[in-house]
XYZ file of C-alpha atoms in Angstrom:
380
model
C -8.607 -12.039 21.679
C -8.008 -10.098 18.553
C -11.009 -8.523 18.245
C -14.961 -8.626 15.915
C -14.148 -6.042 12.591
C -16.988 -5.402 9.855
C -16.145 -4.677 6.699
C -14.852 -0.812 6.974
C -16.806 2.311 6.314
C -14.923 3.486 3.410
C -17.196 6.245 2.863
C -17.642 7.137 6.573
C -14.074 7.759 7.189
C -12.465 9.909 9.164
C -15.496 11.075 11.011
C -18.645 9.592 13.224
C -22.293 10.913 13.704
C -21.918 9.268 17.312
C -20.397 11.317 19.726
C -16.873 9.861 21.048
C -16.680 8.878 24.844
C -13.240 8.554 25.986
C -12.333 5.131 26.804
C -11.117 3.359 30.377
C -7.408 1.354 30.117
C -7.440 1.868 34.127
C -9.217 3.475 37.045
C -6.327 6.279 36.636
C -5.748 6.296 32.389
C -7.560 7.013 30.050
C -7.510 8.249 26.319
C -9.602 8.766 23.171
C -9.876 5.948 20.782
C -9.579 6.713 17.443
C -12.533 6.461 15.624
C -16.016 5.010 17.327
C -14.297 0.799 17.001
C -10.632 2.436 17.914
C -9.734 0.961 14.454
C -9.519 3.884 12.103
C -5.728 3.712 11.680
C -5.901 -0.094 10.879
C -8.665 0.244 8.510
C -6.772 3.376 6.991
C -3.951 0.931 6.457
C -5.867 -1.740 4.854
C -7.697 0.268 2.805
C -4.029 1.643 1.835
C -2.829 -1.647 1.198
C -5.274 -3.354 -0.719
C -4.845 -0.279 -3.553
C -1.677 -0.116 -5.376
C -2.133 2.223 -7.222
C -2.847 4.514 -3.810
C 0.126 2.486 -1.677
C 2.497 2.601 -4.186
C 1.385 7.191 -4.172
C 1.902 7.258 -0.706
C 5.441 5.785 -0.367
C 6.309 7.909 -3.514
C 5.187 11.254 -1.249
C 6.831 10.514 1.995
C 10.335 9.254 -0.360
C 9.870 13.048 -1.866
C 9.519 14.076 1.701
C 11.877 13.289 2.518
C 14.117 13.956 0.124
C 17.797 13.624 0.378
C 17.201 12.744 4.252
C 18.502 14.576 7.545
C 21.568 16.652 7.176
C 23.751 19.132 9.925
C 26.321 22.123 9.392
C 29.622 21.957 11.789
C 31.164 25.227 10.556
C 34.907 26.299 11.592
C 33.334 28.063 14.464
C 32.044 24.818 16.828
C 34.832 23.741 18.567
C 35.829 20.110 18.420
C 34.081 18.290 21.208
C 30.691 19.797 19.853
C 31.817 19.045 16.563
C 32.822 14.947 18.490
C 29.078 14.911 20.712
C 26.852 16.177 17.360
C 28.742 12.821 15.371
C 28.463 11.716 18.453
C 24.851 11.490 18.770
C 23.971 10.618 14.456
C 26.153 7.127 14.674
C 23.513 6.466 18.383
C 20.543 7.138 16.255
C 19.286 5.604 13.055
C 17.723 8.960 12.069
C 17.630 7.814 8.194
C 14.401 4.970 10.298
C 13.850 8.186 12.203
C 13.343 10.194 9.366
C 11.608 8.143 6.760
C 9.420 6.456 9.399
C 7.748 10.517 10.046
C 7.079 10.603 6.572
C 5.137 7.786 6.475
C 3.075 8.882 9.721
C 3.114 12.492 7.730
C 1.683 11.418 4.548
C 0.005 8.101 5.806
C -1.672 10.488 9.000
C -1.135 14.212 9.218
C 0.659 13.862 12.284
C 3.510 12.299 14.046
C 5.149 11.213 17.094
C 8.760 10.886 18.327
C 10.314 10.994 21.771
C 12.767 12.495 23.015
C 15.251 11.508 25.809
C 17.517 12.985 28.199
C 21.013 12.598 30.014
C 20.444 13.034 34.243
C 21.167 16.308 33.774
C 18.236 16.583 32.011
C 20.603 19.486 29.888
C 21.350 17.094 26.332
C 19.162 14.788 24.079
C 20.891 11.424 23.868
C 17.981 9.578 22.157
C 15.199 10.163 19.029
C 12.800 7.625 18.798
C 9.774 6.934 16.444
C 6.250 5.962 17.752
C 4.320 4.425 15.241
C 0.600 6.956 14.470
C -0.912 4.134 14.148
C -0.101 2.393 17.869
C -0.777 5.920 20.099
C -3.755 7.430 21.248
C -4.549 10.465 22.962
C -5.190 10.748 26.484
C -8.546 13.781 27.381
C -7.766 16.952 26.867
C -7.387 18.449 30.956
C -9.438 21.911 31.396
C -7.057 24.669 29.593
C -7.724 22.145 26.615
C -3.937 20.547 26.399
C -3.763 16.552 25.830
C -1.220 15.684 28.834
C -0.016 12.471 27.379
C -0.592 9.686 24.740
C -0.855 6.069 25.025
C 1.750 3.804 22.648
C 0.158 0.208 22.400
C -1.514 -2.127 20.204
C -4.674 -1.079 19.848
C -5.072 -4.425 17.062
C -5.918 -5.678 20.046
C -7.367 -5.321 23.208
C -5.068 -4.257 25.415
C -4.019 -4.721 29.471
C -2.941 -1.882 31.763
C 0.941 -3.241 32.160
C 0.689 -3.030 28.239
C 0.734 0.454 27.326
C 3.026 2.642 27.688
C 2.125 6.348 28.620
C 4.580 9.392 27.803
C 3.752 12.326 28.872
C 3.375 15.209 25.988
C 4.892 18.979 25.414
C 2.320 20.974 24.953
C 2.712 21.994 21.318
C 1.672 25.484 21.084
C 5.062 25.710 24.068
C 6.884 23.215 24.317
C 10.109 24.765 24.699
C 8.694 26.685 27.646
C 6.884 23.006 29.077
C 10.063 21.011 28.537
C 12.342 23.683 31.012
C 8.391 23.031 32.957
C 8.802 19.152 33.387
C 12.765 18.590 34.071
C 12.395 19.991 36.934
C 10.246 17.816 38.529
C 12.670 14.994 37.518
C 11.192 13.610 34.330
C 13.499 13.263 31.580
C 11.882 11.028 28.531
C 8.874 13.725 26.203
C 7.583 12.537 23.559
C 6.205 15.400 20.003
C 3.887 15.392 18.808
C 4.030 17.280 15.304
C 0.348 17.652 12.776
C -0.233 18.938 9.706
C -2.377 22.498 10.036
C -5.423 21.020 9.400
C -9.067 22.990 8.690
C -10.552 20.774 11.243
C -9.644 20.804 15.027
C -9.674 17.277 15.701
C -7.721 14.448 18.001
C -7.028 12.828 15.564
C -5.391 14.616 12.056
C -7.421 14.590 8.843
C -5.250 13.633 6.153
C -6.051 15.728 2.936
C -6.904 12.304 1.308
C -10.488 11.833 3.327
C -12.187 12.835 0.544
C -10.668 9.707 -1.604
C -12.662 7.230 0.076
C -15.575 9.787 0.631
C -15.980 9.884 -2.584
C -16.626 6.845 -5.619
C -13.885 6.260 -7.411
C -11.510 4.514 -4.509
C -15.336 1.697 -5.234
C -15.378 2.014 -8.254
C -11.883 1.155 -9.491
C -12.088 -1.482 -6.793
C -15.707 -2.963 -8.880
C -13.397 -2.905 -11.422
C -10.241 -5.638 -10.104
C -13.000 -7.700 -9.552
C -14.538 -7.497 -12.252
C -11.561 -8.031 -14.200
C -11.056 -10.797 -12.259
C -14.428 -12.790 -13.035
C -14.065 -12.360 -15.993
C -10.505 -13.787 -17.228
C -11.972 -17.014 -14.809
C -15.220 -17.374 -15.541
C -15.676 -16.340 -20.238
C -12.785 -17.200 -20.626
C -12.935 -17.246 -25.039
C -11.937 -20.865 -26.988
C -9.816 -19.754 -29.510
C -10.154 -23.605 -31.146
C -13.741 -26.692 -32.542
C -11.405 -29.616 -33.321
C -14.136 -31.931 -34.820
C -13.446 -36.045 -34.705
C -15.300 -38.713 -36.239
C -16.012 -41.858 -34.356
C -13.854 -43.430 -37.201
C -11.136 -41.691 -36.372
C -10.525 -43.610 -33.412
C -11.288 -47.262 -34.914
C -8.261 -46.761 -37.354
C -6.115 -46.018 -34.994
C -6.988 -48.662 -32.307
C -6.874 -51.873 -35.032
C -4.203 -49.844 -36.924
C -2.006 -49.806 -33.252
C -3.931 -52.837 -32.112
C -5.028 -51.776 -29.731
C -8.091 -54.497 -27.905
C -7.772 -52.957 -24.331
C -10.909 -50.292 -23.312
C -8.109 -48.576 -20.638
C -5.269 -48.439 -22.921
C -7.482 -47.317 -26.143
C -9.151 -44.833 -23.480
C -5.120 -43.990 -22.366
C -4.563 -43.887 -26.686
C -7.968 -40.960 -27.113
C -6.111 -38.830 -24.064
C -2.576 -39.141 -25.919
C -3.206 -38.087 -29.037
C -6.248 -35.054 -27.683
C -2.730 -33.541 -26.111
C -0.485 -34.217 -29.270
C -3.571 -32.054 -31.597
C -3.401 -29.406 -28.608
C 0.211 -29.153 -28.802
C 0.067 -28.587 -32.657
C -1.958 -26.279 -32.035
C 0.011 -24.383 -29.463
C 2.840 -22.355 -29.174
C 5.207 -20.254 -30.272
C 7.305 -23.233 -32.364
C 4.061 -24.491 -33.694
C 3.302 -20.837 -36.871
C 2.287 -21.485 -39.718
C 2.959 -25.722 -39.678
C 0.195 -26.814 -41.074
C -1.914 -29.956 -40.320
C -3.162 -33.054 -43.918
C -5.617 -35.242 -43.375
C -7.928 -36.670 -45.210
C -11.919 -37.660 -45.773
C -14.135 -39.367 -48.635
C -17.263 -37.886 -49.841
C -19.999 -39.778 -49.796
C -22.449 -41.193 -52.164
C -24.573 -38.528 -50.956
C -22.543 -36.135 -52.140
C -20.953 -34.570 -48.041
C -17.608 -34.573 -47.249
C -16.293 -36.546 -44.509
C -12.679 -35.643 -42.872
C -11.537 -37.206 -39.700
C -9.549 -34.002 -37.948
C -11.660 -30.964 -38.628
C -10.218 -27.603 -36.714
C -11.690 -24.072 -36.696
C -10.286 -21.608 -35.697
C -12.997 -19.530 -33.354
C -13.255 -15.979 -33.875
C -12.530 -14.037 -31.130
C -12.836 -9.685 -31.468
C -11.356 -7.835 -29.130
C -13.767 -6.052 -26.746
C -12.151 -3.301 -24.849
C -13.239 -0.906 -22.756
C -13.350 -2.457 -19.206
C -10.623 -0.140 -19.483
C -10.658 3.243 -17.465
C -7.647 5.512 -19.697
C -8.346 8.203 -17.089
C -9.210 6.358 -14.141
C -6.152 7.272 -12.724
C -6.402 10.817 -12.152
C -8.869 10.266 -8.587
C -5.821 9.562 -7.129
C -4.119 12.771 -7.838
C -5.873 13.737 -5.167
C -3.027 11.651 -2.468
C -0.869 14.159 -4.707
C 0.580 12.169 -7.044
C 0.201 12.886 -10.424
C -1.666 10.002 -12.562
C 1.848 9.880 -15.067
C 3.781 9.456 -12.412
C 2.329 5.740 -11.430
C 1.890 4.728 -14.816
C -1.879 4.931 -14.058
C -2.812 5.993 -16.975
C -1.966 4.370 -20.815
C 1.089 5.813 -23.032
C -1.540 5.811 -25.674
C -3.830 7.921 -23.792
C -0.555 10.425 -23.623
C 0.976 10.335 -26.333
C 4.469 10.280 -26.839
C 5.333 13.447 -24.178
C 4.208 10.836 -20.832
C 8.675 10.862 -20.340
C 8.750 14.142 -20.143
C 5.906 15.010 -18.828
C 6.896 12.709 -15.704
C 10.082 13.809 -15.154
C 7.794 17.479 -14.993
C 5.330 16.063 -12.731
C 8.178 14.961 -10.628
C 9.629 18.084 -10.074
C 7.118 19.671 -9.270
C 6.343 17.373 -6.754
C 10.216 17.675 -5.445
C 9.378 21.354 -5.071
C 5.920 21.362 -3.475
C 7.939 19.811 -0.666
C 8.369 20.876 3.128
C 12.004 20.042 3.940
C 14.784 21.963 2.130
C 17.496 19.123 1.434
C 19.649 21.177 -0.788
C 21.531 23.471 1.671
C 25.168 22.520 1.648
C 24.943 20.482 4.622
C 26.644 17.026 6.277
C 24.218 14.480 5.646
C 23.457 12.725 8.900
C 21.021 9.736 6.597
C 21.315 8.072 3.688
C 19.187 7.904 0.996
C 15.803 6.310 0.323
C 15.266 7.559 -3.052
């Protein structure tokens, strides 16, 4: 059964005030929960997906991290056998999806988990897979402070022991030495964790954009959208006020010989639709309405139909032009995803965006400028 969850507490994301203890899946398997309710990664995803600006920002960061994709280089000194083995490896592994998925995990959660599978002899990597970070939990560290394994399962719901995949984790401090030792024990499948260095040392890294949820701009932007929607639904301005004399309908009924009350009401609705169609639509722009009127004995003009246009001034000031600037903490300037208006940026908005894009690419940790062979298609 799905777990019952309350609304995520935005201000307390990534850190919990209460002590978090290991949870047990079985007598032999335990893990460290990700957040007090063990739902923090899914709450984070929900918050990101709930904001079109932030979700686009995160996708942009992942694409910049991806760059031109993974590349490899086999020079003339390589034997033909080695070249064939390298090309066969990349044909048998979807490195494009793997690498972009890893970039997504880095930008969303600050770490990524890969699984390597060796051949029977234990001397060659034959498969490289990605384990989505949101479905990975770490086992409690041993006495030496080393995490022995990761647990892969759908932690959104309550899981049973047989639904959890336990994968030995190579020691991040000395993965090569640990790999050699594990291979001698007959193991061929391992997890490798890559973490973005952060100031705080926790089981699950605190991403750089955590300040976005701890601040006020995320909530303010959400409230602006709610307020604007409510205003559009509940306070739509009336453009025309149409006055119709009672005698107008009587004259129509008399002229057309309509005596049945049902047909009279249908004729009234039809005439109202005609008036509305006359006033609305681009094709009706510039049309003129003629109507008859007479003057009563007391000098008052009596019209059959009077159309009054109601003037509605543009209020403005409901959207903040600089609200997107708060999302610069996501590593992407607001001009790159049009979070600010062109008016506030002037005529040089395109040039600014181009310069910002170049700077953002230059800041990436991955160098894809080498004249090597591309093994994965560009996603950008």
